[in-house]
mmCIF file of N, CA and C in Angstrom:
data_model
loop_
_atom_site.group_PDB
_atom_site.id
_atom_site.type_symbol
_atom_site.label_atom_id
_atom_site.label_comp_id
_atom_site.label_asym_id
_atom_site.label_seq_id
_atom_site.Cartn_x
_atom_site.Cartn_y
_atom_site.Cartn_z
ATOM 1 N N MET A 9 117.318 131.492 110.981
ATOM 2 C CA MET A 9 116.829 131.439 109.624
ATOM 3 C C MET A 9 116.314 130.043 109.305
ATOM 4 N N GLU A 10 115.222 129.950 108.554
ATOM 5 C CA GLU A 10 114.596 128.665 108.280
ATOM 6 C C GLU A 10 115.466 127.803 107.371
ATOM 7 N N GLY A 11 116.118 128.372 106.379
ATOM 8 C CA GLY A 11 116.965 127.624 105.452
ATOM 9 C C GLY A 11 118.134 126.963 106.147
ATOM 10 N N ASP A 12 118.713 127.663 107.150
ATOM 11 C CA ASP A 12 119.828 127.089 107.901
ATOM 12 C C ASP A 12 119.383 125.872 108.699
ATOM 13 N N ASP A 13 118.174 125.927 109.262
ATOM 14 C CA ASP A 13 117.653 124.789 110.017
ATOM 15 C C ASP A 13 117.462 123.585 109.099
ATOM 16 N N ASP A 14 116.907 123.827 107.916
ATOM 17 C CA ASP A 14 116.712 122.739 106.953
ATOM 18 C C ASP A 14 118.041 122.132 106.541
ATOM 19 N N LEU A 15 119.010 122.984 106.248
ATOM 20 C CA LEU A 15 120.331 122.513 105.835
ATOM 21 C C LEU A 15 120.977 121.702 106.947
ATOM 22 N N GLU A 16 120.826 122.154 108.172
ATOM 23 C CA GLU A 16 121.413 121.448 109.314
ATOM 24 C C GLU A 16 120.757 120.078 109.502
ATOM 25 N N SER A 17 119.425 120.009 109.323
ATOM 26 C CA SER A 17 118.745 118.722 109.486
ATOM 27 C C SER A 17 119.149 117.760 108.371
ATOM 28 N N ILE A 18 119.336 118.280 107.169
ATOM 29 C CA ILE A 18 119.792 117.429 106.059
ATOM 30 C C ILE A 18 121.190 116.904 106.347
ATOM 31 N N ARG A 19 122.058 117.776 106.820
ATOM 32 C CA ARG A 19 123.426 117.344 107.153
ATOM 33 C C ARG A 19 123.417 116.275 108.236
ATOM 34 N N ALA A 20 122.608 116.481 109.269
ATOM 35 C CA ALA A 20 122.544 115.515 110.374
ATOM 36 C C ALA A 20 122.022 114.170 109.881
ATOM 37 N N ARG A 21 120.997 114.210 109.034
ATOM 38 C CA ARG A 21 120.440 112.963 108.509
ATOM 39 C C ARG A 21 121.460 112.244 107.630
ATOM 40 N N ARG A 22 122.166 112.991 106.801
ATOM 41 C CA ARG A 22 123.188 112.398 105.918
ATOM 42 C C ARG A 22 124.335 111.807 106.744
ATOM 43 N N MET A 23 124.727 112.499 107.808
ATOM 44 C CA MET A 23 125.793 112.006 108.673
ATOM 45 C C MET A 23 125.361 110.700 109.332
ATOM 46 N N ALA A 24 124.112 110.632 109.782
ATOM 47 C CA ALA A 24 123.602 109.411 110.408
ATOM 48 C C ALA A 24 123.578 108.260 109.390
ATOM 49 N N GLU A 25 123.182 108.567 108.144
ATOM 50 C CA GLU A 25 123.177 107.537 107.100
ATOM 51 C C GLU A 25 124.588 107.018 106.838
ATOM 52 N N MET A 26 125.546 107.940 106.772
ATOM 53 C CA MET A 26 126.931 107.535 106.504
ATOM 54 C C MET A 26 127.477 106.699 107.659
ATOM 55 N N GLN A 27 127.175 107.088 108.884
ATOM 56 C CA GLN A 27 127.636 106.313 110.033
ATOM 57 C C GLN A 27 127.024 104.928 110.028
ATOM 58 N N ALA A 28 125.747 104.841 109.695
ATOM 59 C CA ALA A 28 125.083 103.537 109.647
ATOM 60 C C ALA A 28 125.675 102.686 108.528
ATOM 61 N N GLN A 29 125.970 103.322 107.395
ATOM 62 C CA GLN A 29 126.478 102.575 106.240
ATOM 63 C C GLN A 29 127.896 102.059 106.490
ATOM 64 N N PHE A 30 128.728 102.841 107.123
ATOM 65 C CA PHE A 30 130.122 102.455 107.311
ATOM 66 C C PHE A 30 130.422 101.952 108.714
ATOM 67 N N GLY A 31 129.433 101.519 109.428
ATOM 68 C CA GLY A 31 129.664 100.908 110.724
ATOM 69 C C GLY A 31 129.725 101.885 111.876
ATOM 70 N N GLY A 32 129.668 103.140 111.633
ATOM 71 C CA GLY A 32 129.589 104.206 112.631
ATOM 72 C C GLY A 32 130.406 104.027 113.891
ATOM 73 N N GLY A 33 131.467 104.742 114.042
ATOM 74 C CA GLY A 33 132.228 104.746 115.277
ATOM 75 C C GLY A 33 133.232 103.617 115.385
ATOM 76 N N GLY A 34 133.457 102.866 114.352
ATOM 77 C CA GLY A 34 134.491 101.832 114.370
ATOM 78 C C GLY A 34 134.169 100.687 115.291
ATOM 79 N N GLY A 35 132.929 100.283 115.402
ATOM 80 C CA GLY A 35 132.533 99.174 116.250
ATOM 81 C C GLY A 35 133.111 97.857 115.790
ATOM 82 N N GLY A 36 133.488 97.758 114.538
ATOM 83 C CA GLY A 36 134.151 96.558 114.074
ATOM 84 C C GLY A 36 133.235 95.632 113.311
ATOM 85 N N GLY A 37 132.297 94.973 113.952
ATOM 86 C CA GLY A 37 131.481 93.944 113.334
ATOM 87 C C GLY A 37 130.557 94.479 112.267
ATOM 88 N N GLY A 38 129.830 93.557 111.653
ATOM 89 C CA GLY A 38 128.884 93.919 110.623
ATOM 90 C C GLY A 38 127.645 94.545 111.228
ATOM 91 N N PRO A 39 126.690 94.881 110.379
ATOM 92 C CA PRO A 39 125.473 95.501 110.885
ATOM 93 C C PRO A 39 124.681 94.524 111.746
ATOM 94 N N SER A 40 124.048 95.056 112.772
ATOM 95 C CA SER A 40 123.273 94.201 113.663
ATOM 96 C C SER A 40 122.000 93.741 112.962
ATOM 97 N N GLN A 41 121.337 92.782 113.576
ATOM 98 C CA GLN A 41 120.108 92.260 112.983
ATOM 99 C C GLN A 41 119.048 93.355 112.894
ATOM 100 N N GLU A 42 118.988 94.220 113.905
ATOM 101 C CA GLU A 42 118.032 95.325 113.889
ATOM 102 C C GLU A 42 118.301 96.253 112.717
ATOM 103 N N GLU A 43 119.581 96.564 112.494
ATOM 104 C CA GLU A 43 119.940 97.445 111.382
ATOM 105 C C GLU A 43 119.580 96.807 110.046
ATOM 106 N N GLN A 44 119.820 95.508 109.913
ATOM 107 C CA GLN A 44 119.480 94.818 108.679
ATOM 108 C C GLN A 44 117.974 94.834 108.448
ATOM 109 N N MET A 45 117.193 94.596 109.504
ATOM 110 C CA MET A 45 115.735 94.612 109.374
ATOM 111 C C MET A 45 115.242 96.006 109.015
ATOM 112 N N GLU A 46 115.840 97.014 109.615
ATOM 113 C CA GLU A 46 115.462 98.397 109.319
ATOM 114 C C GLU A 46 115.781 98.735 107.867
ATOM 115 N N LYS A 47 116.943 98.300 107.410
ATOM 116 C CA LYS A 47 117.336 98.563 106.024
ATOM 117 C C LYS A 47 116.388 97.843 105.061
ATOM 118 N N ALA A 48 116.013 96.615 105.383
ATOM 119 C CA ALA A 48 115.081 95.861 104.538
ATOM 120 C C ALA A 48 113.716 96.548 104.513
ATOM 121 N N ARG A 49 113.283 97.067 105.654
ATOM 122 C CA ARG A 49 112.007 97.776 105.711
ATOM 123 C C ARG A 49 112.048 99.046 104.870
ATOM 124 N N GLN A 50 113.175 99.770 104.951
ATOM 125 C CA GLN A 50 113.329 100.991 104.152
ATOM 126 C C GLN A 50 113.316 100.674 102.658
ATOM 127 N N MET A 51 113.976 99.583 102.280
ATOM 128 C CA MET A 51 114.000 99.187 100.868
ATOM 129 C C MET A 51 112.585 98.827 100.404
ATOM 130 N N ALA A 52 111.834 98.110 101.238
ATOM 131 C CA ALA A 52 110.458 97.742 100.884
ATOM 132 C C ALA A 52 109.590 98.994 100.762
ATOM 133 N N ASP A 53 109.765 99.937 101.684
ATOM 134 C CA ASP A 53 109.002 101.187 101.625
ATOM 135 C C ASP A 53 109.322 101.949 100.342
ATOM 136 N N MET A 54 110.615 101.996 99.983
ATOM 137 C CA MET A 54 111.023 102.696 98.771
ATOM 138 C C MET A 54 110.409 102.018 97.544
ATOM 139 N N LYS A 55 110.425 100.678 97.534
ATOM 140 C CA LYS A 55 109.869 99.930 96.404
ATOM 141 C C LYS A 55 108.378 100.223 96.264
ATOM 142 N N HIS A 56 107.643 100.174 97.379
ATOM 143 C CA HIS A 56 106.209 100.446 97.336
ATOM 144 C C HIS A 56 105.933 101.885 96.901
ATOM 145 N N SER A 57 106.774 102.803 97.340
ATOM 146 C CA SER A 57 106.607 104.202 96.962
ATOM 147 C C SER A 57 106.780 104.376 95.456
ATOM 148 N N ILE A 58 107.825 103.781 94.902
ATOM 149 C CA ILE A 58 108.072 103.896 93.463
ATOM 150 C C ILE A 58 106.939 103.253 92.676
ATOM 151 N N LEU A 59 106.510 102.060 93.108
ATOM 152 C CA LEU A 59 105.441 101.364 92.393
ATOM 153 C C LEU A 59 104.134 102.159 92.436
ATOM 154 N N SER A 60 103.843 102.794 93.566
ATOM 155 C CA SER A 60 102.600 103.569 93.648
ATOM 156 C C SER A 60 102.682 104.823 92.775
ATOM 157 N N GLN A 61 103.889 105.312 92.518
ATOM 158 C CA GLN A 61 104.047 106.479 91.654
ATOM 159 C C GLN A 61 103.915 106.116 90.180
ATOM 160 N N VAL A 62 104.341 104.906 89.789
ATOM 161 C CA VAL A 62 104.347 104.559 88.363
ATOM 162 C C VAL A 62 103.138 103.745 87.926
ATOM 163 N N LEU A 63 102.376 103.160 88.864
ATOM 164 C CA LEU A 63 101.212 102.352 88.502
ATOM 165 C C LEU A 63 99.925 103.041 88.938
ATOM 166 N N ASP A 64 98.894 102.969 88.088
ATOM 167 C CA ASP A 64 97.605 103.456 88.544
ATOM 168 C C ASP A 64 96.951 102.384 89.417
ATOM 169 N N GLN A 65 95.818 102.708 90.024
ATOM 170 C CA GLN A 65 95.229 101.823 91.027
ATOM 171 C C GLN A 65 94.848 100.439 90.485
ATOM 172 N N PRO A 66 94.178 100.340 89.322
ATOM 173 C CA PRO A 66 93.840 98.991 88.818
ATOM 174 C C PRO A 66 95.080 98.149 88.499
ATOM 175 N N ALA A 67 96.121 98.785 87.979
ATOM 176 C CA ALA A 67 97.358 98.055 87.663
ATOM 177 C C ALA A 67 98.021 97.572 88.950
ATOM 178 N N ARG A 68 98.007 98.409 89.969
ATOM 179 C CA ARG A 68 98.593 98.029 91.265
ATOM 180 C C ARG A 68 97.816 96.845 91.857
ATOM 181 N N ALA A 69 96.485 96.879 91.737
ATOM 182 C CA ALA A 69 95.664 95.789 92.254
ATOM 183 C C ALA A 69 95.969 94.491 91.504
ATOM 184 N N ARG A 70 96.145 94.588 90.177
ATOM 185 C CA ARG A 70 96.456 93.396 89.388
ATOM 186 C C ARG A 70 97.814 92.830 89.801
ATOM 187 N N LEU A 71 98.799 93.692 89.999
ATOM 188 C CA LEU A 71 100.128 93.230 90.396
ATOM 189 C C LEU A 71 100.066 92.552 91.767
ATOM 190 N N ASN A 72 99.275 93.097 92.688
ATOM 191 C CA ASN A 72 99.130 92.475 94.005
ATOM 192 C C ASN A 72 98.461 91.110 93.896
ATOM 193 N N THR A 73 97.482 90.985 93.007
ATOM 194 C CA THR A 73 96.819 89.703 92.803
ATOM 195 C C THR A 73 97.801 88.677 92.246
ATOM 196 N N ILE A 74 98.630 89.101 91.314
ATOM 197 C CA ILE A 74 99.636 88.207 90.733
ATOM 198 C C ILE A 74 100.644 87.792 91.796
ATOM 199 N N ALA A 75 100.974 88.718 92.692
ATOM 200 C CA ALA A 75 101.945 88.413 93.748
ATOM 201 C C ALA A 75 101.445 87.291 94.656
ATOM 202 N N VAL A 76 100.129 87.186 94.811
ATOM 203 C CA VAL A 76 99.579 86.115 95.636
ATOM 204 C C VAL A 76 99.746 84.771 94.927
ATOM 205 N N ALA A 77 99.456 84.760 93.619
ATOM 206 C CA ALA A 77 99.491 83.504 92.868
ATOM 207 C C ALA A 77 100.909 83.110 92.458
ATOM 208 N N LYS A 78 101.670 84.073 91.957
ATOM 209 C CA LYS A 78 103.021 83.790 91.457
ATOM 210 C C LYS A 78 103.984 84.857 91.968
ATOM 211 N N PRO A 79 104.477 84.689 93.194
ATOM 212 C CA PRO A 79 105.332 85.727 93.793
ATOM 213 C C PRO A 79 106.607 86.009 93.000
ATOM 214 N N GLU A 80 107.206 84.961 92.410
ATOM 215 C CA GLU A 80 108.459 85.191 91.678
ATOM 216 C C GLU A 80 108.220 86.030 90.431
ATOM 217 N N LYS A 81 107.104 85.812 89.745
ATOM 218 C CA LYS A 81 106.795 86.612 88.558
ATOM 219 C C LYS A 81 106.506 88.054 88.955
ATOM 220 N N ALA A 82 105.774 88.248 90.046
ATOM 221 C CA ALA A 82 105.462 89.595 90.513
ATOM 222 C C ALA A 82 106.743 90.339 90.883
ATOM 223 N N LYS A 83 107.681 89.652 91.528
ATOM 224 C CA LYS A 83 108.960 90.286 91.885
ATOM 225 C C LYS A 83 109.711 90.721 90.638
ATOM 226 N N MET A 84 109.705 89.864 89.618
ATOM 227 C CA MET A 84 110.399 90.219 88.375
ATOM 228 C C MET A 84 109.781 91.464 87.746
ATOM 229 N N VAL A 85 108.450 91.533 87.710
ATOM 230 C CA VAL A 85 107.774 92.687 87.124
ATOM 231 C C VAL A 85 108.035 93.935 87.969
ATOM 232 N N GLU A 86 107.980 93.795 89.299
ATOM 233 C CA GLU A 86 108.251 94.940 90.170
ATOM 234 C C GLU A 86 109.659 95.468 89.935
ATOM 235 N N ASN A 87 110.637 94.564 89.877
ATOM 236 C CA ASN A 87 112.027 94.994 89.641
ATOM 237 C C ASN A 87 112.169 95.660 88.279
ATOM 238 N N MET A 88 111.470 95.117 87.272
ATOM 239 C CA MET A 88 111.521 95.714 85.937
ATOM 240 C C MET A 88 110.941 97.123 85.967
ATOM 241 N N LEU A 89 109.811 97.297 86.651
ATOM 242 C CA LEU A 89 109.182 98.615 86.741
ATOM 243 C C LEU A 89 110.076 99.608 87.482
ATOM 244 N N ILE A 90 110.717 99.150 88.557
ATOM 245 C CA ILE A 90 111.597 100.036 89.328
ATOM 246 C C ILE A 90 112.787 100.460 88.476
ATOM 247 N N GLN A 91 113.371 99.513 87.737
ATOM 248 C CA GLN A 91 114.492 99.851 86.851
ATOM 249 C C GLN A 91 114.065 100.862 85.794
ATOM 250 N N MET A 92 112.881 100.640 85.203
ATOM 251 C CA MET A 92 112.381 101.559 84.184
ATOM 252 C C MET A 92 112.148 102.947 84.772
ATOM 253 N N ALA A 93 111.621 102.998 85.990
ATOM 254 C CA ALA A 93 111.363 104.289 86.637
ATOM 255 C C ALA A 93 112.670 105.010 86.942
ATOM 256 N N LYS A 94 113.661 104.262 87.432
ATOM 257 C CA LYS A 94 114.949 104.880 87.772
ATOM 258 C C LYS A 94 115.678 105.381 86.534
ATOM 259 N N SER A 95 115.509 104.683 85.404
ATOM 260 C CA SER A 95 116.211 105.095 84.184
ATOM 261 C C SER A 95 115.420 106.126 83.389
ATOM 262 N N GLY A 96 114.231 106.493 83.871
ATOM 263 C CA GLY A 96 113.453 107.537 83.215
ATOM 264 C C GLY A 96 112.642 107.060 82.021
ATOM 265 N N GLN A 97 112.417 105.776 81.892
ATOM 266 C CA GLN A 97 111.659 105.256 80.765
ATOM 267 C C GLN A 97 110.157 105.406 80.968
ATOM 268 N N ILE A 98 109.725 105.688 82.183
ATOM 269 C CA ILE A 98 108.298 105.818 82.470
ATOM 270 C C ILE A 98 107.989 107.293 82.700
ATOM 271 N N GLN A 99 107.169 107.870 81.809
ATOM 272 C CA GLN A 99 106.787 109.272 81.971
ATOM 273 C C GLN A 99 105.414 109.400 82.651
ATOM 274 N N ASN A 100 104.453 108.565 82.243
ATOM 275 C CA ASN A 100 103.104 108.609 82.802
ATOM 276 C C ASN A 100 102.858 107.356 83.625
ATOM 277 N N LYS A 101 101.753 107.386 84.389
ATOM 278 C CA LYS A 101 101.411 106.199 85.160
ATOM 279 C C LYS A 101 101.054 105.061 84.207
ATOM 280 N N ILE A 102 101.486 103.870 84.574
ATOM 281 C CA ILE A 102 101.217 102.694 83.763
ATOM 282 C C ILE A 102 99.839 102.161 84.120
ATOM 283 N N GLY A 103 99.035 101.937 83.070
ATOM 284 C CA GLY A 103 97.692 101.416 83.264
ATOM 285 C C GLY A 103 97.687 99.896 83.246
ATOM 286 N N GLU A 104 96.506 99.347 83.412
ATOM 287 C CA GLU A 104 96.362 97.900 83.488
ATOM 288 C C GLU A 104 96.750 97.227 82.167
ATOM 289 N N ASP A 105 96.393 97.848 81.040
ATOM 290 C CA ASP A 105 96.723 97.257 79.740
ATOM 291 C C ASP A 105 98.233 97.217 79.509
ATOM 292 N N GLN A 106 98.924 98.300 79.877
ATOM 293 C CA GLN A 106 100.381 98.320 79.733
ATOM 294 C C GLN A 106 101.025 97.289 80.649
ATOM 295 N N LEU A 107 100.470 97.119 81.845
ATOM 296 C CA LEU A 107 100.992 96.125 82.777
ATOM 297 C C LEU A 107 100.815 94.723 82.201
ATOM 298 N N LYS A 108 99.695 94.483 81.545
ATOM 299 C CA LYS A 108 99.470 93.184 80.897
ATOM 300 C C LYS A 108 100.559 92.926 79.856
ATOM 301 N N GLY A 109 100.923 93.968 79.099
ATOM 302 C CA GLY A 109 101.991 93.830 78.107
ATOM 303 C C GLY A 109 103.311 93.448 78.757
ATOM 304 N N LEU A 110 103.629 94.097 79.870
ATOM 305 C CA LEU A 110 104.863 93.764 80.595
ATOM 306 C C LEU A 110 104.816 92.328 81.099
ATOM 307 N N LEU A 111 103.643 91.933 81.599
ATOM 308 C CA LEU A 111 103.497 90.565 82.103
ATOM 309 C C LEU A 111 103.692 89.547 80.983
ATOM 310 N N GLU A 112 103.185 89.850 79.809
ATOM 311 C CA GLU A 112 103.369 88.942 78.670
ATOM 312 C C GLU A 112 104.844 88.842 78.300
ATOM 313 N N ARG A 113 105.540 89.976 78.340
ATOM 314 C CA ARG A 113 106.978 89.948 78.034
ATOM 315 C C ARG A 113 107.732 89.090 79.035
ATOM 316 N N VAL A 114 107.403 89.244 80.318
ATOM 317 C CA VAL A 114 108.061 88.454 81.360
ATOM 318 C C VAL A 114 107.724 86.976 81.180
ATOM 319 N N SER A 115 106.475 86.693 80.829
ATOM 320 C CA SER A 115 106.070 85.297 80.619
ATOM 321 C C SER A 115 106.836 84.673 79.463
ATOM 322 N N GLU A 116 107.027 85.437 78.397
ATOM 323 C CA GLU A 116 107.782 84.921 77.248
ATOM 324 C C GLU A 116 109.226 84.629 77.635
ATOM 325 N N GLN A 117 109.804 85.503 78.453
ATOM 326 C CA GLN A 117 111.201 85.323 78.855
ATOM 327 C C GLN A 117 111.365 84.129 79.784
ATOM 328 N N THR A 118 110.390 83.916 80.642
ATOM 329 C CA THR A 118 110.546 82.882 81.656
ATOM 330 C C THR A 118 109.866 81.575 81.283
ATOM 331 N N GLN A 119 109.210 81.560 80.132
ATOM 332 C CA GLN A 119 108.487 80.362 79.734
ATOM 333 C C GLN A 119 109.462 79.213 79.547
ATOM 334 N N LYS A 120 109.168 78.122 80.208
ATOM 335 C CA LYS A 120 110.044 76.961 80.125
ATOM 336 C C LYS A 120 109.579 76.089 78.972
ATOM 337 N N LYS A 121 110.488 75.785 78.126
ATOM 338 C CA LYS A 121 110.158 74.923 77.006
ATOM 339 C C LYS A 121 110.465 73.489 77.425
ATOM 340 N N THR A 122 109.452 72.664 77.420
ATOM 341 C CA THR A 122 109.639 71.274 77.815
ATOM 342 C C THR A 122 109.699 70.419 76.563
ATOM 343 N N THR A 123 110.680 69.574 76.530
ATOM 344 C CA THR A 123 110.799 68.639 75.422
ATOM 345 C C THR A 123 110.842 67.243 76.000
ATOM 346 N N VAL A 124 110.188 66.363 75.316
ATOM 347 C CA VAL A 124 110.144 64.976 75.752
ATOM 348 C C VAL A 124 110.858 64.152 74.697
ATOM 349 N N LYS A 125 111.836 63.407 75.136
ATOM 350 C CA LYS A 125 112.572 62.541 74.218
ATOM 351 C C LYS A 125 112.290 61.097 74.599
ATOM 352 N N PHE A 126 111.907 60.333 73.615
ATOM 353 C CA PHE A 126 111.674 58.907 73.834
ATOM 354 C C PHE A 126 112.911 58.161 73.392
ATOM 355 N N LYS A 127 113.456 57.418 74.289
ATOM 356 C CA LYS A 127 114.618 56.610 73.956
ATOM 357 C C LYS A 127 114.160 55.156 74.012
ATOM 358 N N ARG A 128 114.062 54.573 72.857
ATOM 359 C CA ARG A 128 113.558 53.209 72.789
ATOM 360 C C ARG A 128 114.734 52.247 72.894
ATOM 361 N N ARG A 129 114.516 51.263 73.717
ATOM 362 C CA ARG A 129 115.570 50.278 73.904
ATOM 363 C C ARG A 129 115.335 49.101 72.958
ATOM 364 N N VAL A 130 116.395 48.593 72.456
ATOM 365 C CA VAL A 130 116.320 47.395 71.641
ATOM 366 C C VAL A 130 116.755 46.249 72.540
ATOM 367 N N LEU A 131 115.864 45.285 72.700
ATOM 368 C CA LEU A 131 116.152 44.166 73.589
ATOM 369 C C LEU A 131 116.680 42.981 72.791
ATOM 370 N N ASP A 132 117.645 42.307 73.330
ATOM 371 C CA ASP A 132 118.239 41.140 72.656
ATOM 372 C C ASP A 132 117.429 39.871 72.893
ATOM 373 N N ASP A 133 116.607 39.832 73.880
ATOM 374 C CA ASP A 133 115.921 38.597 74.230
ATOM 375 C C ASP A 133 114.512 38.521 73.601
ATOM 376 N N SER A 134 114.443 38.787 72.330
ATOM 377 C CA SER A 134 113.146 38.730 71.666
ATOM 378 C C SER A 134 112.742 37.299 71.402
ATOM 379 N N ASP A 135 111.467 37.047 71.244
ATOM 380 C CA ASP A 135 110.938 35.707 71.054
ATOM 381 C C ASP A 135 110.888 35.286 69.582
ATOM 382 N N GLU A 136 111.430 36.059 68.709
ATOM 383 C CA GLU A 136 111.337 35.782 67.288
ATOM 384 C C GLU A 136 112.287 34.690 66.819
ATOM 385 N N ASP A 137 113.143 34.206 67.607
ATOM 386 C CA ASP A 137 114.157 33.208 67.195
ATOM 387 C C ASP A 137 113.547 31.917 66.786
#
């Protein structure tokens, strides 16, 4: 039966995930470098998948352009979009104008306010004596 095959493949995949997550077979040590790289690749793939689902093409292009110029700001916006998608706050694809609004919000939050204080010294050795 086709349904049994699907169920069996899902079970096998889930078992492999659980073994990978919990060290599989009691090997003792932490995950190997290969496993860490694979996990990082999977996370990146998932992130790109979510972003492509919630952003239209011009918005995605703008975010990629920002990532070249300001990678930390792009990461913040990407994480914000992923959180919004996971919590169900995004129903339709986000356009370029909506992305600009998000970017402005992030800019306001991260804007560094610089203040300059002048501390004037009073010198005792003035020539007015």
